[in-house]
Coordinates of C-alpha atoms in Angstrom, one line a residue:
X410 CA -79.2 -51.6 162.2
X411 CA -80.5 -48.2 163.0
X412 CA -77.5 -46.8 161.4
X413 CA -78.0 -48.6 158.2
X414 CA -81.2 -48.1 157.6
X415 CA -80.9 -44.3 158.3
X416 CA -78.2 -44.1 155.5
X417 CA -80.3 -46.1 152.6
X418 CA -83.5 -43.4 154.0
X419 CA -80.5 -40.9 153.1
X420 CA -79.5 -42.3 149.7
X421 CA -83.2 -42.8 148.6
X422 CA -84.0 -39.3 149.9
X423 CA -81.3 -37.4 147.5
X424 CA -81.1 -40.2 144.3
X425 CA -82.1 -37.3 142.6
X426 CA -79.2 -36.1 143.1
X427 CA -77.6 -38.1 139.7
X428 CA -80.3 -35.9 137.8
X429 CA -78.9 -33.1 135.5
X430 CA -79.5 -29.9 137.9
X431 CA -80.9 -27.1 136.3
X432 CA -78.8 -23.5 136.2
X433 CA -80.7 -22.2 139.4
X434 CA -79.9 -25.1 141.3
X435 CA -76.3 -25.6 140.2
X436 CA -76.3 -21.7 141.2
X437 CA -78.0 -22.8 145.0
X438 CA -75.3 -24.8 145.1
X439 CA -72.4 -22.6 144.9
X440 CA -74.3 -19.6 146.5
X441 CA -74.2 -19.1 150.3
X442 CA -77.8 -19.2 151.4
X443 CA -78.4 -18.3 154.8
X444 CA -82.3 -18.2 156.0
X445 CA -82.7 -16.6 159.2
X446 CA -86.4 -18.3 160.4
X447 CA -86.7 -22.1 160.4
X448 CA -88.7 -23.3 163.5
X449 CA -87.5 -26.8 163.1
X450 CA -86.7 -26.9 167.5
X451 CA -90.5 -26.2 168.3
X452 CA -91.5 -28.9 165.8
X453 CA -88.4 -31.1 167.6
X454 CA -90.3 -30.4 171.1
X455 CA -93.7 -32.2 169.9
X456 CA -92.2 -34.9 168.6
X457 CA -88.4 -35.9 167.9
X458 CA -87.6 -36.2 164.3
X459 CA -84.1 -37.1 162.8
X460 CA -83.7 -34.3 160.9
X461 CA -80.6 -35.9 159.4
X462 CA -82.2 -38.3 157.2
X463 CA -85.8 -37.7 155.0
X464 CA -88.4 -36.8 157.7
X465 CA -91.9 -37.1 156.3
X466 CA -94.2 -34.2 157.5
X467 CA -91.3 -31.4 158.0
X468 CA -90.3 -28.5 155.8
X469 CA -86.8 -28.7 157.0
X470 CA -84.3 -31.7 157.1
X471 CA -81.1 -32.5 155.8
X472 CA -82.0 -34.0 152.2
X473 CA -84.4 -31.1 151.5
X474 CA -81.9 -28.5 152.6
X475 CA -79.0 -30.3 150.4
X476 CA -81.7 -30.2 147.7
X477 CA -82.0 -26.4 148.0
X478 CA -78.8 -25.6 148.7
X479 CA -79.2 -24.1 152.3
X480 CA -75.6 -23.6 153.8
X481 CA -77.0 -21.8 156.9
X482 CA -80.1 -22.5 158.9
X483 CA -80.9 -20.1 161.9
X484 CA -83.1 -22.7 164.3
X485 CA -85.8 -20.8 165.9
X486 CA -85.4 -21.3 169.7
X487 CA -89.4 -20.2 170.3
X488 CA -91.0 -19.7 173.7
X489 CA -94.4 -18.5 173.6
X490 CA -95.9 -15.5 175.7
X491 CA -97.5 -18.2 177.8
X492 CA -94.5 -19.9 178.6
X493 CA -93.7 -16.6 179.8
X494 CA -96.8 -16.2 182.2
X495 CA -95.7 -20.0 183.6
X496 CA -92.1 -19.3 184.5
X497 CA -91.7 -22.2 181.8
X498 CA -89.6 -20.0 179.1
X499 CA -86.7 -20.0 179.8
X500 CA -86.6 -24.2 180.6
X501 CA -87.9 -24.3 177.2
X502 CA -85.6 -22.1 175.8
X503 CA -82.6 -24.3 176.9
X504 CA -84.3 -27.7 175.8
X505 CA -84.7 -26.8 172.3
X506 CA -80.7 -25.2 172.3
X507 CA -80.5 -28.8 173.7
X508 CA -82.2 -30.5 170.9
X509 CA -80.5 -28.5 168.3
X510 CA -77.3 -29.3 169.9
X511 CA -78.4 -33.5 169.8
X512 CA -78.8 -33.4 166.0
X513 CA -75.7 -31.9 165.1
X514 CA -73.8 -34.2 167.5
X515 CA -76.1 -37.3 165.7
X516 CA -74.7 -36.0 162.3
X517 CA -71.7 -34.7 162.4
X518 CA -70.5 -36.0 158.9
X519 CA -73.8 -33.2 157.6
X520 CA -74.4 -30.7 160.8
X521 CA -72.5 -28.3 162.6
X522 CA -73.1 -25.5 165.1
X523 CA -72.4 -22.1 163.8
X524 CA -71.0 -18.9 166.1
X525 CA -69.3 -17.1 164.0
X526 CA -69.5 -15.9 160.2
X527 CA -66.1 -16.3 160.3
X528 CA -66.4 -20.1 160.3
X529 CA -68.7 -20.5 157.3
X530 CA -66.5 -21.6 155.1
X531 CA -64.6 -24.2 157.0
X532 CA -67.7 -25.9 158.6
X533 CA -69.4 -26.1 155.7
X534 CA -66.8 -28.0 153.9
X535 CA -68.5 -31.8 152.6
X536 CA -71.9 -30.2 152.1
X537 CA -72.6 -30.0 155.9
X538 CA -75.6 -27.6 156.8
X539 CA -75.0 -25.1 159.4
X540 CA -77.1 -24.5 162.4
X541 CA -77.2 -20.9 163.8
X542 CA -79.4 -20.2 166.8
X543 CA -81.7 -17.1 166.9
X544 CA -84.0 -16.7 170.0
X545 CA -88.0 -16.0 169.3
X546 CA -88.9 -13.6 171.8
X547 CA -87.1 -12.4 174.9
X548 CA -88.9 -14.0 177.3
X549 CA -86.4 -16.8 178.7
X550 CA -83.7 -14.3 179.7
X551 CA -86.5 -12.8 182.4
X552 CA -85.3 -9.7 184.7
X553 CA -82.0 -11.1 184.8
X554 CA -80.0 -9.3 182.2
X555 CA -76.8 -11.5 182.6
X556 CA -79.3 -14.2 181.0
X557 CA -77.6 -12.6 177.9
X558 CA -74.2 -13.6 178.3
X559 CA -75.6 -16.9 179.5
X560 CA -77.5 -17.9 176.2
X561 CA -74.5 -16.2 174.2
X562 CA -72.3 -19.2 175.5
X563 CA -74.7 -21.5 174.3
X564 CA -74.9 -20.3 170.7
X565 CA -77.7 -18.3 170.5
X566 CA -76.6 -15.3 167.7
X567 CA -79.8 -13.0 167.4
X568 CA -82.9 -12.2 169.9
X569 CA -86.1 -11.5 168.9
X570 CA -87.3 -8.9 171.8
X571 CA -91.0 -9.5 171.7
X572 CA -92.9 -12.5 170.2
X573 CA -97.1 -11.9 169.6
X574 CA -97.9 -9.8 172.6
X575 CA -95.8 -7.4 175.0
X576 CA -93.2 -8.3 177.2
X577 CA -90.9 -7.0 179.8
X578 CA -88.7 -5.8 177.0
X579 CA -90.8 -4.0 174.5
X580 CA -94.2 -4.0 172.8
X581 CA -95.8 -6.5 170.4
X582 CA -96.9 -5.7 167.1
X583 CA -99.9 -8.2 167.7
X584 CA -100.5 -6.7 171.2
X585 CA -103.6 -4.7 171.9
X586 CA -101.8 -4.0 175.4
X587 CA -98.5 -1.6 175.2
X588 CA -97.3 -0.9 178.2
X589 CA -94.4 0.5 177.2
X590 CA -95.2 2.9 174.5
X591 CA -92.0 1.1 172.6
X592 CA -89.0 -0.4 174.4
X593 CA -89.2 -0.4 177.9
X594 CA -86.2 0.6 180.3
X595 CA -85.3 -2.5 180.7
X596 CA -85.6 -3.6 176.6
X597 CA -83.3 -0.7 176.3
X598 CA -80.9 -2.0 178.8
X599 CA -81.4 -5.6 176.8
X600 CA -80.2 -3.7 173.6
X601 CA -77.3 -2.4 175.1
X602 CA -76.2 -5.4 176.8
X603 CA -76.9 -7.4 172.9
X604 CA -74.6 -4.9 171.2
X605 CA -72.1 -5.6 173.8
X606 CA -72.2 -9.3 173.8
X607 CA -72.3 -9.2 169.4
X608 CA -75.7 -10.2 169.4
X609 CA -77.8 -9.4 167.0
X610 CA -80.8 -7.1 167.4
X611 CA -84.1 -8.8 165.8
X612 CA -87.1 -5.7 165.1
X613 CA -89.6 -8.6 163.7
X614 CA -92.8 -8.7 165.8
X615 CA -91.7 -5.6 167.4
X616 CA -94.6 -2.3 167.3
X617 CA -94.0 0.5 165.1
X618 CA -92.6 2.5 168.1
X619 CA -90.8 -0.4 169.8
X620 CA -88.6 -0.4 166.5
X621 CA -87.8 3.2 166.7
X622 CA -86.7 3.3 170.1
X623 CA -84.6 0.1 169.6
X624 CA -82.8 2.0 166.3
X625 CA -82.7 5.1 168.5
X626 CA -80.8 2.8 171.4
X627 CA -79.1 0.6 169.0
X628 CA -74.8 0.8 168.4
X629 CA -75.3 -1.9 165.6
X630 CA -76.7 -3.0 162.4
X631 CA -80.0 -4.6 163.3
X632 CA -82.0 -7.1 161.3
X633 CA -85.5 -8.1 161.1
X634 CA -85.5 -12.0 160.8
X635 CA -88.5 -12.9 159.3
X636 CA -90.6 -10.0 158.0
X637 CA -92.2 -8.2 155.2
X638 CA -93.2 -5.1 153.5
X639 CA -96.1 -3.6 154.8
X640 CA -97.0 -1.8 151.5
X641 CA -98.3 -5.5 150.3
X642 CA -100.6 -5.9 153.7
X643 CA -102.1 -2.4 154.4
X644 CA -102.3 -1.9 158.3
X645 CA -100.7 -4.8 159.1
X646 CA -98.3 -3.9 161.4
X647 CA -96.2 -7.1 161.6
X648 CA -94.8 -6.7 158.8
X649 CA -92.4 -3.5 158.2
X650 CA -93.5 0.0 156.7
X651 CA -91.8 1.3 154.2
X652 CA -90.2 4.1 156.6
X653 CA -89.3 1.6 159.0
X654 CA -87.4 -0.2 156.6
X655 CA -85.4 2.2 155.3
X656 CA -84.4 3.3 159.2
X657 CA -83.2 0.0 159.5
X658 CA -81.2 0.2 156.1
X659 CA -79.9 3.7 157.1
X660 CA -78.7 1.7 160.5
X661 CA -76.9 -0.6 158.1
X662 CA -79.3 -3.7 159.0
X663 CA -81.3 -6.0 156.7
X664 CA -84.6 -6.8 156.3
X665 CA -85.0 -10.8 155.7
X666 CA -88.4 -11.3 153.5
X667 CA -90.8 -14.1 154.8
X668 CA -92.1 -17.0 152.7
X669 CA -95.3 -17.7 155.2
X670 CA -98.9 -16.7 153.2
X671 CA -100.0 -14.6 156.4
X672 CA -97.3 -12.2 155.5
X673 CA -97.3 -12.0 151.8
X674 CA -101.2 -11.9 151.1
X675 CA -103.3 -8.8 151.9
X676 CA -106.6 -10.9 153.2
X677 CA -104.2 -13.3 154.9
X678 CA -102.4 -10.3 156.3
X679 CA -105.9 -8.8 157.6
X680 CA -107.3 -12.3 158.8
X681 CA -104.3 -12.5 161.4
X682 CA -105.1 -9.0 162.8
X683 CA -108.4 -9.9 163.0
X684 CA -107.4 -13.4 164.9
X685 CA -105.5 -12.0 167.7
X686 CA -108.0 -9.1 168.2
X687 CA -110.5 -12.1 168.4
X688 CA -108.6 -14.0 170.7
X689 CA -108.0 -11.3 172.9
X690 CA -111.6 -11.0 173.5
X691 CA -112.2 -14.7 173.8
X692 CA -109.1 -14.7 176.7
X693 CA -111.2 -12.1 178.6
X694 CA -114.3 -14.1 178.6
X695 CA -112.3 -16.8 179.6
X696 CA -110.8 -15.1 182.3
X697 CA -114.3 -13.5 183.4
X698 CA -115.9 -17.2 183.6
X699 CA -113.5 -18.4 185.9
X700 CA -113.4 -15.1 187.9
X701 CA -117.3 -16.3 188.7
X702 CA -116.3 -20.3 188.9
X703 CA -117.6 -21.3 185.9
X704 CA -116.2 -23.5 183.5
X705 CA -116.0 -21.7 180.1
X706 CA -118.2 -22.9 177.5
X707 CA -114.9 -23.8 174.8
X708 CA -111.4 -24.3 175.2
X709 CA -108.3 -22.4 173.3
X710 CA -107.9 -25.6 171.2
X711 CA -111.7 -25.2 170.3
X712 CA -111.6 -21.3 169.5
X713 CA -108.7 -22.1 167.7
X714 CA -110.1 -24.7 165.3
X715 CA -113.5 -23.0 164.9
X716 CA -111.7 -19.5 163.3
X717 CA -109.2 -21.6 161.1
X718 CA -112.2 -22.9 159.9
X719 CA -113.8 -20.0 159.3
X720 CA -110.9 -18.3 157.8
X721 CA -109.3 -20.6 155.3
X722 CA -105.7 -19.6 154.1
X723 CA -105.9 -18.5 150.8
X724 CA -103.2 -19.6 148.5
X725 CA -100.4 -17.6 147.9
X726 CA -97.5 -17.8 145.0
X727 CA -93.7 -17.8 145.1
X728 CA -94.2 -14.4 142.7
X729 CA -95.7 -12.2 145.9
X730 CA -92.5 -13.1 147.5
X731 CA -90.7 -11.7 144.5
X732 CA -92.7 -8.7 144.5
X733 CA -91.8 -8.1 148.4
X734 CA -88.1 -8.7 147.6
X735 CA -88.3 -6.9 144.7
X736 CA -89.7 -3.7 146.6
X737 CA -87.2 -3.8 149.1
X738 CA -84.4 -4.1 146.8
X739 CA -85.4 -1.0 145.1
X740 CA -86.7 0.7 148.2
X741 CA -83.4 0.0 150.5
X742 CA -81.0 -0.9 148.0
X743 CA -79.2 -4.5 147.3
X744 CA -77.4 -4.5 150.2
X745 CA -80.1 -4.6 152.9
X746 CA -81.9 -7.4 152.0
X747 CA -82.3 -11.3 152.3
X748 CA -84.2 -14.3 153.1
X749 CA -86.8 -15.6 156.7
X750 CA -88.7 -18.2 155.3
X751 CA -90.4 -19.2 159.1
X752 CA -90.5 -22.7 157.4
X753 CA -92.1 -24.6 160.0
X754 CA -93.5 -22.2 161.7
X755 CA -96.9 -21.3 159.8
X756 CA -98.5 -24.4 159.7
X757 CA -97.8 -25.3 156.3
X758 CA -99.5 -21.7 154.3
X759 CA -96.6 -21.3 152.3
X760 CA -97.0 -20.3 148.6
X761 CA -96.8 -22.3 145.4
X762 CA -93.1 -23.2 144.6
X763 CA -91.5 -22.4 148.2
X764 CA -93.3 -25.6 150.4
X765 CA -89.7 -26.5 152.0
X766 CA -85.8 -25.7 152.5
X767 CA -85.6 -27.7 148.9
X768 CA -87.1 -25.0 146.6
X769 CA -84.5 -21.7 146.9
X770 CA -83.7 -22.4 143.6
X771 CA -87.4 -21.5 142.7
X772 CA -86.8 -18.1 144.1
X773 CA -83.6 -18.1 142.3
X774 CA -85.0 -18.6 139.0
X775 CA -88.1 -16.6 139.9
X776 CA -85.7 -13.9 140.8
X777 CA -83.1 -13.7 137.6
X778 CA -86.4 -13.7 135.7
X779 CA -87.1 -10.4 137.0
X780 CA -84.0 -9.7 135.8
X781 CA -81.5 -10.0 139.3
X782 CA -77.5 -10.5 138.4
X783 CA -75.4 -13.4 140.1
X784 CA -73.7 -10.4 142.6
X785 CA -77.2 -9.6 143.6
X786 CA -78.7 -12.7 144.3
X787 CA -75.9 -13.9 146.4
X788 CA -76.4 -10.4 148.6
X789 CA -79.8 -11.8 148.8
X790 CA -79.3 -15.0 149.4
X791 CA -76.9 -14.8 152.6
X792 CA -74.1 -12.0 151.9
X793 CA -76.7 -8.8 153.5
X794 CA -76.6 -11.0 156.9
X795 CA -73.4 -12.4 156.9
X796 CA -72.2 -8.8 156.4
X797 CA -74.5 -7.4 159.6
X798 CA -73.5 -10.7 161.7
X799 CA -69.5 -9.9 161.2
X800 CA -70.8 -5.9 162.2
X801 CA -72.5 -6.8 165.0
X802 CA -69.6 -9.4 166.0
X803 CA -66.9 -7.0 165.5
X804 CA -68.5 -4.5 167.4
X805 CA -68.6 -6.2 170.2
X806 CA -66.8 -5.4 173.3
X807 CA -63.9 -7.9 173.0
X808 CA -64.2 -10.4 175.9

């Protein structure tokens, strides 16, 4: 019965499919589009959703992604810098690898786990969708640098050092604390040990001098999964200066641009800042209160919902991602850039025309509008990383 039903939610989900597709999506289709950010695991840790069939409420399941014309998804495996502080990260880490692992094995006939660029091509045969793993933040693998090799068996293909604060591996670009003044000697230990295993080095979230010391360390291409260009979001240091991104180009990496509104949208950009230098102050007061056994006059949750609602999100259009792809095309060149939407994973603030894993071929169109060739867009679109990802593979100490 389950079964059954799950395939008429399929066949109502994608009866658009009998529509005549427009050029951009006929284009989606035969393009490989690979987006490096989709935080579909932390979503699938709240609440389980079969992702394989039309699931209300989500920006990425299989329909929409079939719609779009996504070929490779890199799931997020997210631990937060207080799962760190609890010992709980690294749990976590493996529960969502678990999760990701559950849905491909529910759907086999339209997921598959991806290792290696090499297999593209033959897993992706009958319109299956791709699941990569990148790691957000660097927290699970703890002191224990053979954690690496561990999380390398399980899939995971990229590691994003640092996540909102600092860790043991370098600083965050978020962070009022920076302990390490960049990478630590233990983050540059972590680097050495990624290049050796063929995983790739993630700079997003990283501070301006943690992404330095991690190109000085570096013996590969490194990306930056989900990022943009600084020039749009003036001291915002999240997203990447223009000298930082042509390092990372000069390194042979890629810079993927970011769909979420906080990145592309200069008062967002600036309202974000703002937020974690808030919240930073708030966690002292909280920690001062109980220092004196009191009970703090709000919680997280409350602090939380008071600023959101004093700082709306204003709303953004698929042309400011243009304009950041655009610049970093014509800064870096066309071979060091693609896409990180971080669908799921801002709450929805997404611009007009790029609200799920369904609307690439908006960008597409968006994109040839401004004038972008075929070869280009499918650089764009999933050739840049692929390229870096068979680099960073084939540099690998051979195992």
């Amino acid at each position: 019965m389950r079964t059954a039903l799950a395939s008429l939610l399929l066949i109502a989900a994608t009866a658009h499919a009998d529509e005549p597709l427009s050029a951009a999506q006929r284009f989606a289709r035969e393009a490989i589009i690979v987006d490096t950010h989709i935080d579909a695991p932390s979503e699938l840790m709240k609440q389980w959703r079969d992702l394989g069939v039309d699931a209300p409420g989500v920006e990425f399941d299989y329909p929409r992604a079939r719609q779009g014309g996504l070929d490779v998804a890199f799931m997020s495996i997210y631990t937060s810098p207080e799962d760190d502080a609890a010992g709980t990260a690294r749990q976590k880490a493996h529960m969502q690898i678990d999760a990701v692992e559950a849905l491909a094995a529910r759907h086999p006939d339209r997921f598959a786990l991806l290792r290696s660029p090499a297999d593209v091509e033959r897993l992706s045969q009958n319109r299956r969708v791709l699941l990569a793993l990148g790691m957000e933040n660097g927290a699970p693998i703890g002191d224990d640098l053979a954690q690496l090799e561990v999380f390398h068996r399980r899939g995971v293909r990229y590691v994003t050092l640092a996540h909102s604060h600092s860790n043991r591996i370098a600083d965050g670009s978020y962070s009022l604390d920076r302990p390490h003044g960049g990478l630590s000697p233990f983050g540059e230990q972590v680097v050495k040990e990624m290049n050796r295993l063929g995983i790739m080095v993630d700079v997003s979230h990283l501070s301006d001098d943690a992404v330095r010391d991690v190109l000085r360390v570096t013996k590969a291409p490194v990306i930056a999964s989900h990022s943009g260009m600084r020039r749009f979001t003036p001291g915002f240091e999240r997203n990447l200066s223009d000298a930082l991104a042509k390092a990372i180009a000069k390194n042979g990496g890629v810079v993927q641009i970011v769909f979420g509104s906080g990145f592309i949208d200069a008062r967002a950009a600036a309202d974000t800042t703002a937020y974690f230098r808030a919240l930073a102050a708030f966690q002292r007061e909280l920690e001062a209160a109980r220092a004196r056994g009191e009970t703090p006059a709000k919680t997280l949750a409350q602090f939380d919902a008071e600023w959101d609602a004093a700082h709306p999100k204003p709303e953004t259009r698929i042309e400011q991602v243009v304009a950041q792809i655009d610049h970093a095309v014509k800064l870096l060149g066309e071979d060091h850039v693609g896409i990180g939407s971080d669908f799921d994973g801002v709450g929805g603030a997404l611009p007009v025309g790029l609200k799920s894993v369904a609307d690439y071929p908006n960008l597409i169109e968006a994109l040839r509008q401004r004038g972008y060739s075929d070869e280009r867009l499918r650089k764009i679109l999933g050739g840049n990383l692929l390229r870096v990802w068979r680099e960073v593979e084939a540099r690998a100490e051979k195992r």
